[in-house]
Amino acid sequence: MQCPKETQVELKDGALFAGPKAKCCPDCGGAWIPPEHYLDWQDRNRIGFEEDPTVEVLPSAAPITFDPPPLDNRAALCPDCKHYLVRGRVNLRNTSFFVERCPNCKGYWCDGGEWSILEKLRLHTHLEHIFSDLWQAKVKALEASERERQATVDKLGPEIAAKIFELAELLENHPNGDFGVAYLMRRFEE
Ligand SMILES: [Zn+2]
Ligand SMILES: [Zn+2]
């Protein structure tokens, strides 16, 4: 089996750090994770599939720096069944990279270094999330709300911003919270 990014290089049997058995490229450090190995590993760790992605593994919350490997952007074929690999975006604070999956056999490809980042993000146990529309929508929503929060801090300073976040939470959790919101809006309408 050849490296999908460098078809002249033969993949070798190996394993990912604290992860499943994989076919590893001795040149670029990428790894092909055959679907049966991934599912086995998930089962053995009793992680299994979760229907709903959980917010705590959302990647944008993690302050991790990473330079995506140069081969990350290269389109590639499944080293096993030769279908085009589909890319799933993982966003970090200042960059993003792609995990790849074969749409046919469901094997995964991680370029060199990507698995250890996924492990730090605790996304390594949920690779299927990266390829789900629901997951990607939640990532976008979380990022938008983080940007809005940051903009509030920038405009009003950390002290007032903290008060506003606290007030927003109080109103959100109060059964008549909308009265408070209406009051504030009236105050600023004039
Ligand atoms: Zn390679
Ligand atoms: Zn395949």
mmCIF file of C-alpha atoms and ligand atoms in Angstrom:
data_model
loop_
_atom_site.group_PDB
_atom_site.id
_atom_site.type_symbol
_atom_site.label_atom_id
_atom_site.label_comp_id
_atom_site.label_asym_id
_atom_site.label_seq_id
_atom_site.Cartn_x
_atom_site.Cartn_y
_atom_site.Cartn_z
ATOM 1 C CA MET A 1 0.000 0.000 0.000
ATOM 2 C CA GLN A 2 1.405 3.402 -1.057
ATOM 3 C CA CYS A 3 1.348 6.772 0.715
ATOM 4 C CA PRO A 4 -1.651 8.674 -0.759
ATOM 5 C CA LYS A 5 0.377 11.910 -0.831
ATOM 6 C CA GLU A 6 3.589 10.416 -2.237
ATOM 7 C CA THR A 7 2.689 7.433 -4.342
ATOM 8 C CA GLN A 8 6.325 6.337 -4.700
ATOM 9 C CA VAL A 9 6.584 5.631 -0.945
ATOM 10 C CA GLU A 10 5.393 2.359 0.589
ATOM 11 C CA LEU A 11 3.404 2.548 3.855
ATOM 12 C CA LYS A 12 4.669 0.491 6.797
ATOM 13 C CA ASP A 13 2.779 -1.249 9.624
ATOM 14 C CA GLY A 14 2.776 0.870 12.742
ATOM 15 C CA ALA A 15 0.524 2.455 15.337
ATOM 16 C CA LEU A 16 -0.485 5.969 16.288
ATOM 17 C CA PHE A 17 0.497 7.359 19.666
ATOM 18 C CA ALA A 18 -2.122 6.166 22.173
ATOM 19 C CA GLY A 19 -4.186 5.232 19.143
ATOM 20 C CA PRO A 20 -5.110 2.540 16.646
ATOM 21 C CA LYS A 21 -2.845 0.479 14.442
ATOM 22 C CA ALA A 22 -2.108 2.281 11.210
ATOM 23 C CA LYS A 23 -0.141 2.185 7.976
ATOM 24 C CA CYS A 24 2.520 4.837 8.407
ATOM 25 C CA CYS A 25 4.546 6.727 5.812
ATOM 26 C CA PRO A 26 8.249 6.722 6.754
ATOM 27 C CA ASP A 27 8.804 9.817 4.603
ATOM 28 C CA CYS A 28 6.035 12.367 5.350
ATOM 29 C CA GLY A 29 4.948 10.927 8.701
ATOM 30 C CA GLY A 30 1.348 10.579 7.525
ATOM 31 C CA ALA A 31 -0.795 7.661 8.640
ATOM 32 C CA TRP A 32 -3.568 5.674 7.024
ATOM 33 C CA ILE A 33 -6.038 4.339 9.569
ATOM 34 C CA PRO A 34 -7.979 1.425 8.090
ATOM 35 C CA PRO A 35 -11.668 1.644 9.085
ATOM 36 C CA GLU A 36 -11.677 -1.696 10.934
ATOM 37 C CA HIS A 37 -8.700 -0.631 13.048
ATOM 38 C CA TYR A 38 -10.342 2.633 13.986
ATOM 39 C CA LEU A 39 -13.670 1.044 14.930
ATOM 40 C CA ASP A 40 -11.879 -1.706 16.896
ATOM 41 C CA TRP A 41 -9.902 0.867 18.784
ATOM 42 C CA GLN A 42 -12.983 2.975 19.540
ATOM 43 C CA ASP A 43 -14.775 -0.129 20.812
ATOM 44 C CA ARG A 44 -11.863 -1.266 22.952
ATOM 45 C CA ASN A 45 -11.701 2.152 24.546
ATOM 46 C CA ARG A 46 -15.478 2.050 24.994
ATOM 47 C CA ILE A 47 -15.762 5.368 23.253
ATOM 48 C CA GLY A 48 -18.079 4.283 20.501
ATOM 49 C CA PHE A 49 -20.034 6.641 18.327
ATOM 50 C CA GLU A 50 -21.821 9.568 19.879
ATOM 51 C CA GLU A 51 -24.897 10.762 18.063
ATOM 52 C CA ASP A 52 -24.489 14.356 19.204
ATOM 53 C CA PRO A 53 -21.119 16.027 19.174
ATOM 54 C CA THR A 54 -20.312 17.382 22.600
ATOM 55 C CA VAL A 55 -19.167 20.951 22.983
ATOM 56 C CA GLU A 56 -16.163 20.137 25.143
ATOM 57 C CA VAL A 57 -14.339 18.542 22.250
ATOM 58 C CA LEU A 58 -14.956 21.485 19.935
ATOM 59 C CA PRO A 59 -11.511 22.381 18.671
ATOM 60 C CA SER A 60 -11.694 26.172 18.560
ATOM 61 C CA ALA A 61 -11.622 26.284 22.368
ATOM 62 C CA ALA A 62 -8.041 25.035 22.453
ATOM 63 C CA PRO A 63 -5.076 27.427 22.348
ATOM 64 C CA ILE A 64 -2.875 25.123 20.282
ATOM 65 C CA THR A 65 -0.350 26.291 17.725
ATOM 66 C CA PHE A 66 0.348 24.102 14.743
ATOM 67 C CA ASP A 67 1.885 24.544 11.313
ATOM 68 C CA PRO A 68 -0.143 22.405 8.922
ATOM 69 C CA PRO A 69 2.159 20.002 7.093
ATOM 70 C CA PRO A 70 3.041 20.994 3.510
ATOM 71 C CA LEU A 71 1.258 17.947 2.054
ATOM 72 C CA ASP A 72 -2.011 18.835 3.840
ATOM 73 C CA ASN A 73 -3.418 20.593 0.778
ATOM 74 C CA ARG A 74 -2.536 17.920 -1.733
ATOM 75 C CA ALA A 75 -5.567 16.034 -3.096
ATOM 76 C CA ALA A 76 -5.167 12.294 -2.727
ATOM 77 C CA LEU A 77 -6.715 8.941 -3.480
ATOM 78 C CA CYS A 78 -7.587 6.302 -0.896
ATOM 79 C CA PRO A 79 -4.506 4.061 -0.662
ATOM 80 C CA ASP A 80 -6.815 1.066 -0.386
ATOM 81 C CA CYS A 81 -9.804 1.487 -2.731
ATOM 82 C CA LYS A 82 -8.612 4.520 -4.780
ATOM 83 C CA HIS A 83 -11.614 6.801 -4.236
ATOM 84 C CA TYR A 84 -10.842 10.511 -3.827
ATOM 85 C CA LEU A 85 -10.357 11.334 -0.162
ATOM 86 C CA VAL A 86 -12.830 13.846 1.279
ATOM 87 C CA ARG A 87 -11.410 16.617 3.460
ATOM 88 C CA GLY A 88 -12.772 17.546 6.893
ATOM 89 C CA ARG A 89 -11.647 20.886 8.280
ATOM 90 C CA VAL A 90 -10.322 21.257 11.809
ATOM 91 C CA ASN A 91 -10.063 24.873 12.968
ATOM 92 C CA LEU A 92 -7.538 26.021 15.498
ATOM 93 C CA ARG A 93 -7.169 29.534 16.893
ATOM 94 C CA ASN A 94 -4.859 30.774 14.154
ATOM 95 C CA THR A 95 -4.946 28.139 11.467
ATOM 96 C CA SER A 96 -6.810 25.125 10.196
ATOM 97 C CA PHE A 97 -5.944 21.770 8.719
ATOM 98 C CA PHE A 98 -7.722 18.871 7.091
ATOM 99 C CA VAL A 99 -8.249 15.293 8.135
ATOM 100 C CA GLU A 100 -9.156 13.116 5.183
ATOM 101 C CA ARG A 101 -11.579 10.252 4.883
ATOM 102 C CA CYS A 102 -12.376 7.796 2.145
ATOM 103 C CA PRO A 103 -16.085 8.149 1.286
ATOM 104 C CA ASN A 104 -16.164 4.523 0.223
ATOM 105 C CA CYS A 105 -14.266 2.425 2.776
ATOM 106 C CA LYS A 106 -14.327 5.092 5.569
ATOM 107 C CA GLY A 107 -10.622 4.853 6.319
ATOM 108 C CA TYR A 108 -8.892 8.009 7.637
ATOM 109 C CA TRP A 109 -5.722 9.758 6.567
ATOM 110 C CA CYS A 110 -3.807 12.056 8.906
ATOM 111 C CA ASP A 111 -0.832 13.984 7.562
ATOM 112 C CA GLY A 112 2.310 14.051 9.690
ATOM 113 C CA GLY A 113 1.703 15.650 13.089
ATOM 114 C CA GLU A 114 -2.070 15.879 12.734
ATOM 115 C CA TRP A 115 -2.886 12.907 14.952
ATOM 116 C CA SER A 116 -1.050 14.375 17.938
ATOM 117 C CA ILE A 117 -2.984 17.644 17.526
ATOM 118 C CA LEU A 118 -6.250 15.703 17.287
ATOM 119 C CA GLU A 119 -5.238 13.882 20.451
ATOM 120 C CA LYS A 120 -4.578 17.169 22.263
ATOM 121 C CA LEU A 121 -8.009 18.390 21.133
ATOM 122 C CA ARG A 122 -9.535 15.079 22.259
ATOM 123 C CA LEU A 123 -10.999 14.870 18.778
ATOM 124 C CA HIS A 124 -8.994 11.715 18.002
ATOM 125 C CA THR A 125 -11.754 9.600 19.526
ATOM 126 C CA HIS A 126 -14.404 11.315 17.387
ATOM 127 C CA LEU A 127 -12.921 11.582 13.909
ATOM 128 C CA GLU A 128 -16.364 10.946 12.391
ATOM 129 C CA HIS A 129 -17.600 14.260 13.872
ATOM 130 C CA ILE A 130 -15.228 16.215 11.644
ATOM 131 C CA PHE A 131 -17.152 14.931 8.630
ATOM 132 C CA SER A 132 -20.630 15.677 9.959
ATOM 133 C CA ASP A 133 -22.578 18.780 8.874
ATOM 134 C CA LEU A 134 -24.103 19.130 12.341
ATOM 135 C CA TRP A 135 -20.658 19.179 13.910
ATOM 136 C CA GLN A 136 -19.293 21.725 11.451
ATOM 137 C CA ALA A 137 -22.371 23.928 12.022
ATOM 138 C CA LYS A 138 -21.767 23.812 15.789
ATOM 139 C CA VAL A 139 -18.126 24.730 15.284
ATOM 140 C CA LYS A 140 -19.170 27.761 13.194
ATOM 141 C CA ALA A 141 -21.748 28.860 15.785
ATOM 142 C CA LEU A 142 -19.228 28.556 18.604
ATOM 143 C CA GLU A 143 -16.631 30.521 16.676
ATOM 144 C CA ALA A 144 -19.137 33.265 15.853
ATOM 145 C CA SER A 145 -20.101 33.603 19.496
ATOM 146 C CA GLU A 146 -16.421 33.709 20.518
ATOM 147 C CA ARG A 147 -15.799 36.495 18.007
ATOM 148 C CA GLU A 148 -18.797 38.424 19.330
ATOM 149 C CA ARG A 149 -17.560 38.018 22.905
ATOM 150 C CA GLN A 150 -14.116 39.234 21.941
ATOM 151 C CA ALA A 151 -15.597 42.243 20.109
ATOM 152 C CA THR A 152 -17.589 43.120 23.252
ATOM 153 C CA VAL A 153 -14.414 43.013 25.351
ATOM 154 C CA ASP A 154 -12.563 45.143 22.766
ATOM 155 C CA LYS A 155 -15.286 47.803 22.603
ATOM 156 C CA LEU A 156 -16.232 48.063 26.282
ATOM 157 C CA GLY A 157 -13.183 46.842 28.157
ATOM 158 C CA PRO A 158 -12.953 43.651 30.212
ATOM 159 C CA GLU A 159 -14.744 44.997 33.313
ATOM 160 C CA ILE A 160 -17.981 46.116 31.667
ATOM 161 C CA ALA A 161 -17.859 43.149 29.295
ATOM 162 C CA ALA A 162 -17.718 40.766 32.266
ATOM 163 C CA LYS A 163 -20.788 42.478 33.769
ATOM 164 C CA ILE A 164 -22.662 42.167 30.491
ATOM 165 C CA PHE A 165 -21.843 38.467 30.147
ATOM 166 C CA GLU A 166 -22.978 37.921 33.717
ATOM 167 C CA LEU A 167 -26.200 39.847 33.150
ATOM 168 C CA ALA A 168 -26.872 37.984 29.891
ATOM 169 C CA GLU A 169 -26.519 34.695 31.739
ATOM 170 C CA LEU A 170 -28.776 35.824 34.595
ATOM 171 C CA LEU A 171 -31.478 36.929 32.148
ATOM 172 C CA GLU A 172 -31.089 33.771 30.065
ATOM 173 C CA ASN A 173 -31.678 31.599 33.106
ATOM 174 C CA HIS A 174 -34.524 33.653 34.546
ATOM 175 C CA PRO A 175 -38.118 32.734 33.572
ATOM 176 C CA ASN A 176 -38.912 36.463 33.035
ATOM 177 C CA GLY A 177 -35.541 37.314 31.541
ATOM 178 C CA ASP A 178 -37.157 38.780 28.417
ATOM 179 C CA PHE A 179 -38.600 41.611 30.570
ATOM 180 C CA GLY A 180 -35.055 42.632 31.426
ATOM 181 C CA VAL A 181 -34.007 42.538 27.785
ATOM 182 C CA ALA A 182 -37.053 44.638 26.778
ATOM 183 C CA TYR A 183 -36.201 47.189 29.482
ATOM 184 C CA LEU A 184 -32.653 47.567 28.222
ATOM 185 C CA MET A 185 -33.779 47.911 24.628
ATOM 186 C CA ARG A 186 -36.312 50.635 25.549
ATOM 187 C CA ARG A 187 -33.574 52.512 27.416
ATOM 188 C CA PHE A 188 -31.520 52.678 24.239
ATOM 189 C CA GLU A 189 -34.293 53.273 21.741
ATOM 190 C CA GLU A 190 -34.562 56.982 22.574
HETATM 191 ZN ZN ZN B 1 4.113 10.089 2.686
HETATM 192 ZN ZN ZN B 2 -11.128 3.660 0.543
#
